GROMACS .gro file of C-alpha atoms in nm:
model
  286
    1UNK     CA    1   0.000   0.000   0.000
    2UNK     CA    2   0.275   0.250   0.079
    3UNK     CA    3   0.376   0.281  -0.288
    4UNK     CA    4   0.031   0.421  -0.363
    5UNK     CA    5   0.054   0.678  -0.087
    6UNK     CA    6   0.391   0.802  -0.211
    7UNK     CA    7   0.283   0.794  -0.575
    8UNK     CA    8  -0.021   0.997  -0.481
    9UNK     CA    9   0.211   1.250  -0.321
   10UNK     CA   10   0.433   1.261  -0.632
   11UNK     CA   11   0.153   1.307  -0.873
   12UNK     CA   12  -0.043   1.552  -0.700
   13UNK     CA   13   0.097   1.553  -0.505
   14UNK     CA   14  -0.800   2.054  -0.294
   15UNK     CA   15  -1.555   2.476   0.150
   16UNK     CA   16  -1.620   2.713   0.378
   17UNK     CA   17  -1.864   2.619   0.657
   18UNK     CA   18  -2.138   2.781   0.450
   19UNK     CA   19  -2.321   2.583   0.187
   20UNK     CA   20  -2.131   2.601  -0.141
   21UNK     CA   21  -2.324   2.722  -0.443
   22UNK     CA   22  -2.263   2.555  -0.777
   23UNK     CA   23  -2.149   2.792  -1.050
   24UNK     CA   24  -2.336   2.773  -1.378
   25UNK     CA   25  -2.090   2.783  -1.665
   26UNK     CA   26  -2.300   2.680  -1.968
   27UNK     CA   27  -2.361   2.952  -2.222
   28UNK     CA   28  -2.284   3.039  -2.583
   29UNK     CA   29  -1.910   3.080  -2.625
   30UNK     CA   30  -1.825   3.426  -2.764
   31UNK     CA   31  -1.544   3.502  -3.004
   32UNK     CA   32  -1.239   3.647  -2.831
   33UNK     CA   33  -0.881   3.735  -2.915
   34UNK     CA   34  -0.592   3.547  -2.760
   35UNK     CA   35  -0.470   3.866  -2.590
   36UNK     CA   36  -0.813   3.924  -2.437
   37UNK     CA   37  -0.831   3.562  -2.325
   38UNK     CA   38  -0.495   3.584  -2.146
   39UNK     CA   39  -0.603   3.910  -1.982
   40UNK     CA   40  -0.926   3.750  -1.858
   41UNK     CA   41  -0.734   3.448  -1.727
   42UNK     CA   42  -0.501   3.675  -1.529
   43UNK     CA   43  -0.789   3.878  -1.386
   44UNK     CA   44  -0.983   3.566  -1.280
   45UNK     CA   45  -0.697   3.374  -1.117
   46UNK     CA   46  -0.772   3.244  -0.768
   47UNK     CA   47  -0.673   3.512  -0.517
   48UNK     CA   48  -0.595   3.365  -0.176
   49UNK     CA   49  -0.343   3.376   0.108
   50UNK     CA   50  -0.430   3.039   0.258
   51UNK     CA   51  -0.648   2.740   0.177
   52UNK     CA   52  -0.781   2.484   0.424
   53UNK     CA   53  -0.967   2.182   0.287
   54UNK     CA   54  -1.092   2.021   0.607
   55UNK     CA   55  -1.232   1.719   0.427
   56UNK     CA   56  -1.133   1.559   0.097
   57UNK     CA   57  -1.248   1.228  -0.049
   58UNK     CA   58  -0.951   1.065  -0.222
   59UNK     CA   59  -0.972   0.778  -0.470
   60UNK     CA   60  -0.663   0.611  -0.618
   61UNK     CA   61  -0.728   0.372  -0.907
   62UNK     CA   62  -0.446   0.162  -1.050
   63UNK     CA   63  -0.505  -0.124  -1.293
   64UNK     CA   64  -0.868  -0.154  -1.188
   65UNK     CA   65  -0.793  -0.165  -0.815
   66UNK     CA   66  -0.932   0.128  -0.618
   67UNK     CA   67  -0.827   0.260  -0.276
   68UNK     CA   68  -1.059   0.510  -0.106
   69UNK     CA   69  -0.912   0.746   0.152
   70UNK     CA   70  -0.990   1.066   0.340
   71UNK     CA   71  -0.760   1.367   0.353
   72UNK     CA   72  -0.710   1.718   0.485
   73UNK     CA   73  -0.512   1.984   0.298
   74UNK     CA   74  -0.356   2.312   0.411
   75UNK     CA   75  -0.180   2.562   0.186
   76UNK     CA   76  -0.014   2.886   0.287
   77UNK     CA   77   0.064   3.057  -0.041
   78UNK     CA   78   0.432   3.044  -0.140
   79UNK     CA   79   0.514   2.898   0.203
   80UNK     CA   80   0.396   2.538   0.246
   81UNK     CA   81   0.159   2.264   0.133
   82UNK     CA   82   0.052   2.015   0.401
   83UNK     CA   83  -0.163   1.706   0.359
   84UNK     CA   84  -0.274   1.425   0.589
   85UNK     CA   85  -0.420   1.098   0.455
   86UNK     CA   86  -0.639   0.872   0.665
   87UNK     CA   87  -0.788   0.527   0.616
   88UNK     CA   88  -1.168   0.478   0.619
   89UNK     CA   89  -1.159   0.409   0.995
   90UNK     CA   90  -0.995   0.747   1.063
   91UNK     CA   91  -0.639   0.623   1.126
   92UNK     CA   92  -0.371   0.846   0.971
   93UNK     CA   93  -0.158   0.653   0.722
   94UNK     CA   94   0.056   0.926   0.565
   95UNK     CA   95   0.149   1.292   0.596
   96UNK     CA   96   0.324   1.528   0.353
   97UNK     CA   97   0.481   1.870   0.402
   98UNK     CA   98   0.617   2.061   0.103
   99UNK     CA   99   0.803   2.390   0.132
  100UNK     CA  100   0.982   2.581  -0.147
  101UNK     CA  101   1.308   2.399  -0.071
  102UNK     CA  102   1.216   2.075   0.110
  103UNK     CA  103   0.997   1.764   0.098
  104UNK     CA  104   0.892   1.577   0.410
  105UNK     CA  105   0.692   1.256   0.398
  106UNK     CA  106   0.575   1.032   0.683
  107UNK     CA  107   0.448   0.680   0.627
  108UNK     CA  108   0.249   0.656   0.950
  109UNK     CA  109   0.123   0.307   0.868
  110UNK     CA  110   0.474   0.159   0.847
  111UNK     CA  111   0.630   0.408   1.093
  112UNK     CA  112   0.883   0.547   0.847
  113UNK     CA  113   0.983   0.893   0.726
  114UNK     CA  114   1.150   1.047   0.422
  115UNK     CA  115   1.309   1.395   0.401
  116UNK     CA  116   1.462   1.533   0.082
  117UNK     CA  117   1.454   1.823  -0.165
  118UNK     CA  118   1.326   1.858  -0.522
  119UNK     CA  119   1.652   1.729  -0.667
  120UNK     CA  120   1.519   1.388  -0.565
  121UNK     CA  121   1.274   1.388  -0.856
  122UNK     CA  122   1.551   1.462  -1.103
  123UNK     CA  123   1.787   1.202  -0.959
  124UNK     CA  124   1.518   0.935  -0.932
  125UNK     CA  125   1.293   1.005  -1.230
  126UNK     CA  126   1.496   1.251  -1.440
  127UNK     CA  127   1.222   1.513  -1.424
  128UNK     CA  128   1.224   1.862  -1.277
  129UNK     CA  129   0.947   1.941  -1.030
  130UNK     CA  130   0.925   2.239  -0.798
  131UNK     CA  131   0.709   2.359  -0.512
  132UNK     CA  132   0.539   2.598  -0.757
  133UNK     CA  133   0.430   2.302  -0.968
  134UNK     CA  134   0.234   2.146  -0.682
  135UNK     CA  135   0.095   2.484  -0.573
  136UNK     CA  136  -0.019   2.573  -0.925
  137UNK     CA  137  -0.189   2.236  -0.973
  138UNK     CA  138  -0.380   2.265  -0.645
  139UNK     CA  139  -0.465   2.633  -0.705
  140UNK     CA  140  -0.620   2.574  -1.050
  141UNK     CA  141  -0.371   2.817  -1.204
  142UNK     CA  142  -0.303   2.857  -1.577
  143UNK     CA  143   0.058   2.748  -1.617
  144UNK     CA  144   0.302   2.553  -1.833
  145UNK     CA  145   0.286   2.191  -1.717
  146UNK     CA  146   0.621   2.114  -1.882
  147UNK     CA  147   0.825   2.342  -1.656
  148UNK     CA  148   0.566   2.427  -1.387
  149UNK     CA  149   0.604   2.799  -1.461
  150UNK     CA  150   0.335   3.060  -1.510
  151UNK     CA  151   0.241   3.111  -1.875
  152UNK     CA  152   0.300   3.465  -1.991
  153UNK     CA  153   0.231   3.624  -2.326
  154UNK     CA  154   0.596   3.604  -2.431
  155UNK     CA  155   0.652   3.247  -2.316
  156UNK     CA  156   0.596   2.935  -2.528
  157UNK     CA  157   0.366   3.022  -2.818
  158UNK     CA  158   0.038   2.833  -2.819
  159UNK     CA  159  -0.211   2.778  -3.099
  160UNK     CA  160  -0.540   2.938  -2.995
  161UNK     CA  161  -0.881   2.804  -3.096
  162UNK     CA  162  -1.243   2.810  -2.985
  163UNK     CA  163  -1.425   2.477  -2.966
  164UNK     CA  164  -1.789   2.407  -2.903
  165UNK     CA  165  -1.728   2.389  -2.528
  166UNK     CA  166  -1.424   2.596  -2.436
  167UNK     CA  167  -1.112   2.782  -2.546
  168UNK     CA  168  -0.805   2.569  -2.613
  169UNK     CA  169  -0.437   2.667  -2.620
  170UNK     CA  170  -0.215   2.397  -2.768
  171UNK     CA  171   0.149   2.352  -2.860
  172UNK     CA  172   0.346   2.067  -3.021
  173UNK     CA  173   0.721   2.050  -2.958
  174UNK     CA  174   0.994   1.806  -3.047
  175UNK     CA  175   1.161   1.706  -2.723
  176UNK     CA  176   1.477   1.513  -2.644
  177UNK     CA  177   1.402   1.206  -2.435
  178UNK     CA  178   1.561   1.191  -2.091
  179UNK     CA  179   1.759   0.889  -1.979
  180UNK     CA  180   1.471   0.727  -1.790
  181UNK     CA  181   1.231   0.747  -2.082
  182UNK     CA  182   1.497   0.618  -2.322
  183UNK     CA  183   1.523   0.305  -2.109
  184UNK     CA  184   1.148   0.268  -2.133
  185UNK     CA  185   1.157   0.275  -2.515
  186UNK     CA  186   1.451   0.033  -2.526
  187UNK     CA  187   1.245  -0.217  -2.329
  188UNK     CA  188   0.982  -0.184  -2.601
  189UNK     CA  189   1.256  -0.232  -2.864
  190UNK     CA  190   1.227   0.123  -2.995
  191UNK     CA  191   1.548   0.321  -3.029
  192UNK     CA  192   1.433   0.683  -2.992
  193UNK     CA  193   1.611   1.004  -2.897
  194UNK     CA  194   1.324   1.246  -2.956
  195UNK     CA  195   0.946   1.251  -2.932
  196UNK     CA  196   0.661   1.487  -3.016
  197UNK     CA  197   0.484   1.630  -2.712
  198UNK     CA  198   0.139   1.786  -2.735
  199UNK     CA  199   0.063   2.034  -2.457
  200UNK     CA  200  -0.299   2.145  -2.422
  201UNK     CA  201  -0.471   2.387  -2.187
  202UNK     CA  202  -0.852   2.402  -2.189
  203UNK     CA  203  -1.005   2.724  -2.051
  204UNK     CA  204  -1.358   2.744  -1.912
  205UNK     CA  205  -1.534   3.016  -2.118
  206UNK     CA  206  -1.736   3.157  -1.828
  207UNK     CA  207  -1.482   3.144  -1.545
  208UNK     CA  208  -1.159   3.185  -1.748
  209UNK     CA  209  -0.995   2.918  -1.538
  210UNK     CA  210  -0.822   2.598  -1.657
  211UNK     CA  211  -1.065   2.307  -1.689
  212UNK     CA  212  -0.799   2.065  -1.816
  213UNK     CA  213  -0.421   2.067  -1.862
  214UNK     CA  214  -0.247   1.783  -2.043
  215UNK     CA  215   0.080   1.658  -2.189
  216UNK     CA  216   0.067   1.374  -2.443
  217UNK     CA  217   0.337   1.185  -2.629
  218UNK     CA  218   0.203   1.167  -2.985
  219UNK     CA  219   0.426   0.870  -3.069
  220UNK     CA  220   0.378   0.652  -2.763
  221UNK     CA  221   0.144   0.556  -2.483
  222UNK     CA  222   0.258   0.822  -2.240
  223UNK     CA  223   0.080   1.121  -2.097
  224UNK     CA  224  -0.040   1.314  -1.795
  225UNK     CA  225  -0.355   1.519  -1.750
  226UNK     CA  226  -0.524   1.720  -1.477
  227UNK     CA  227  -0.897   1.785  -1.504
  228UNK     CA  228  -1.091   2.039  -1.295
  229UNK     CA  229  -1.468   2.000  -1.269
  230UNK     CA  230  -1.781   2.118  -1.083
  231UNK     CA  231  -1.665   2.471  -1.006
  232UNK     CA  232  -1.841   2.614  -0.702
  233UNK     CA  233  -1.840   2.921  -0.483
  234UNK     CA  234  -1.677   2.847  -0.148
  235UNK     CA  235  -1.718   3.150   0.073
  236UNK     CA  236  -1.720   3.376  -0.233
  237UNK     CA  237  -1.418   3.221  -0.406
  238UNK     CA  238  -1.451   2.995  -0.711
  239UNK     CA  239  -1.281   2.658  -0.682
  240UNK     CA  240  -1.328   2.315  -0.848
  241UNK     CA  241  -1.510   2.059  -0.637
  242UNK     CA  242  -1.331   1.781  -0.826
  243UNK     CA  243  -0.967   1.746  -0.941
  244UNK     CA  244  -0.872   1.438  -1.140
  245UNK     CA  245  -0.514   1.334  -1.221
  246UNK     CA  246  -0.437   1.072  -1.487
  247UNK     CA  247  -0.093   0.927  -1.562
  248UNK     CA  248  -0.028   0.679  -1.844
  249UNK     CA  249   0.305   0.511  -1.914
  250UNK     CA  250   0.245   0.218  -2.148
  251UNK     CA  251   0.085  -0.052  -1.926
  252UNK     CA  252   0.115   0.162  -1.612
  253UNK     CA  253  -0.203   0.363  -1.559
  254UNK     CA  254  -0.314   0.546  -1.248
  255UNK     CA  255  -0.603   0.780  -1.177
  256UNK     CA  256  -0.629   1.000  -0.871
  257UNK     CA  257  -0.952   1.178  -0.778
  258UNK     CA  258  -0.979   1.453  -0.517
  259UNK     CA  259  -1.327   1.566  -0.417
  260UNK     CA  260  -1.369   1.868  -0.191
  261UNK     CA  261  -1.621   1.842   0.091
  262UNK     CA  262  -1.528   2.134   0.318
  263UNK     CA  263  -1.309   2.429   0.220
  264UNK     CA  264  -1.212   2.763   0.372
  265UNK     CA  265  -0.991   3.042   0.242
  266UNK     CA  266  -0.769   3.296   0.419
  267UNK     CA  267  -0.781   3.132   0.760
  268UNK     CA  268  -0.487   3.050   0.985
  269UNK     CA  269  -0.319   2.725   0.881
  270UNK     CA  270  -0.045   2.549   1.079
  271UNK     CA  271   0.152   2.254   0.934
  272UNK     CA  272   0.171   2.005   1.222
  273UNK     CA  273   0.443   1.750   1.148
  274UNK     CA  274   0.559   1.576   1.463
  275UNK     CA  275   0.631   1.203   1.468
  276UNK     CA  276   0.787   0.946   1.699
  277UNK     CA  277   1.165   0.914   1.730
  278UNK     CA  278   1.113   0.541   1.679
  279UNK     CA  279   1.026   0.597   1.312
  280UNK     CA  280   1.290   0.471   1.067
  281UNK     CA  281   1.410   0.625   0.736
  282UNK     CA  282   1.219   0.521   0.428
  283UNK     CA  283   1.462   0.390   0.166
  284UNK     CA  284   1.414   0.368  -0.211
  285UNK     CA  285   1.587   0.135  -0.451
  286UNK     CA  286   1.844   0.302  -0.675
   0.00000   0.00000   0.00000
């Protein structure tokens, strides 16, 4: 089980006490320029200092096997992201604390801990992930999923189009494969150095917030997507009730669903992270 908890943390790795009102977003989509779209996105970005999701329903589905958990999430903007995962009976099984320069993970079920920094992801998986990446994903921010940075007008150029349901910004780039992915293709008896990556950002036409962000390998069964759904007003701030993560790597497929039950903004949040001195370091195979 512990591999799922840590994988959940990697991937994600989100209601005030008042009743949340569902936001109606269905209407005829007007024509708009790309410049106007980007301006509207910037003006409608979630404005918050802190976020406290007191209750989250978490579902992890891998190869048809589903694990249902409960969670609590605290974010202090640009400072920390804290999450606690509990089993159905209310027993904590894992805890995560991310700061801009550190990662702390406790496997409460197996009484182990793991402390590192973001270089770990590069050394282990040959990918670059930062604190901003996790914060942007959980804040429903319009950003470049490839480098986790905010998308600005002068950044990577996207093709802009209006569909029947939303606005879509897309970009196809030829990318050099990193050493980990090269090994993956060699196992499939494909000798590749480059691949074509399609990056898409779907924008809700009423809220001007991302409804889906995805990266897809056009020449292989690899991709990652984040879908935001059921936008509601929580204490006057618009936030998705549902966030769905999907990761596909050939035969490896995992889906993670987060469903918000209770959420408050701009309240005091404290990242409790104490654990017993009897806990042992969590080790990973090289």
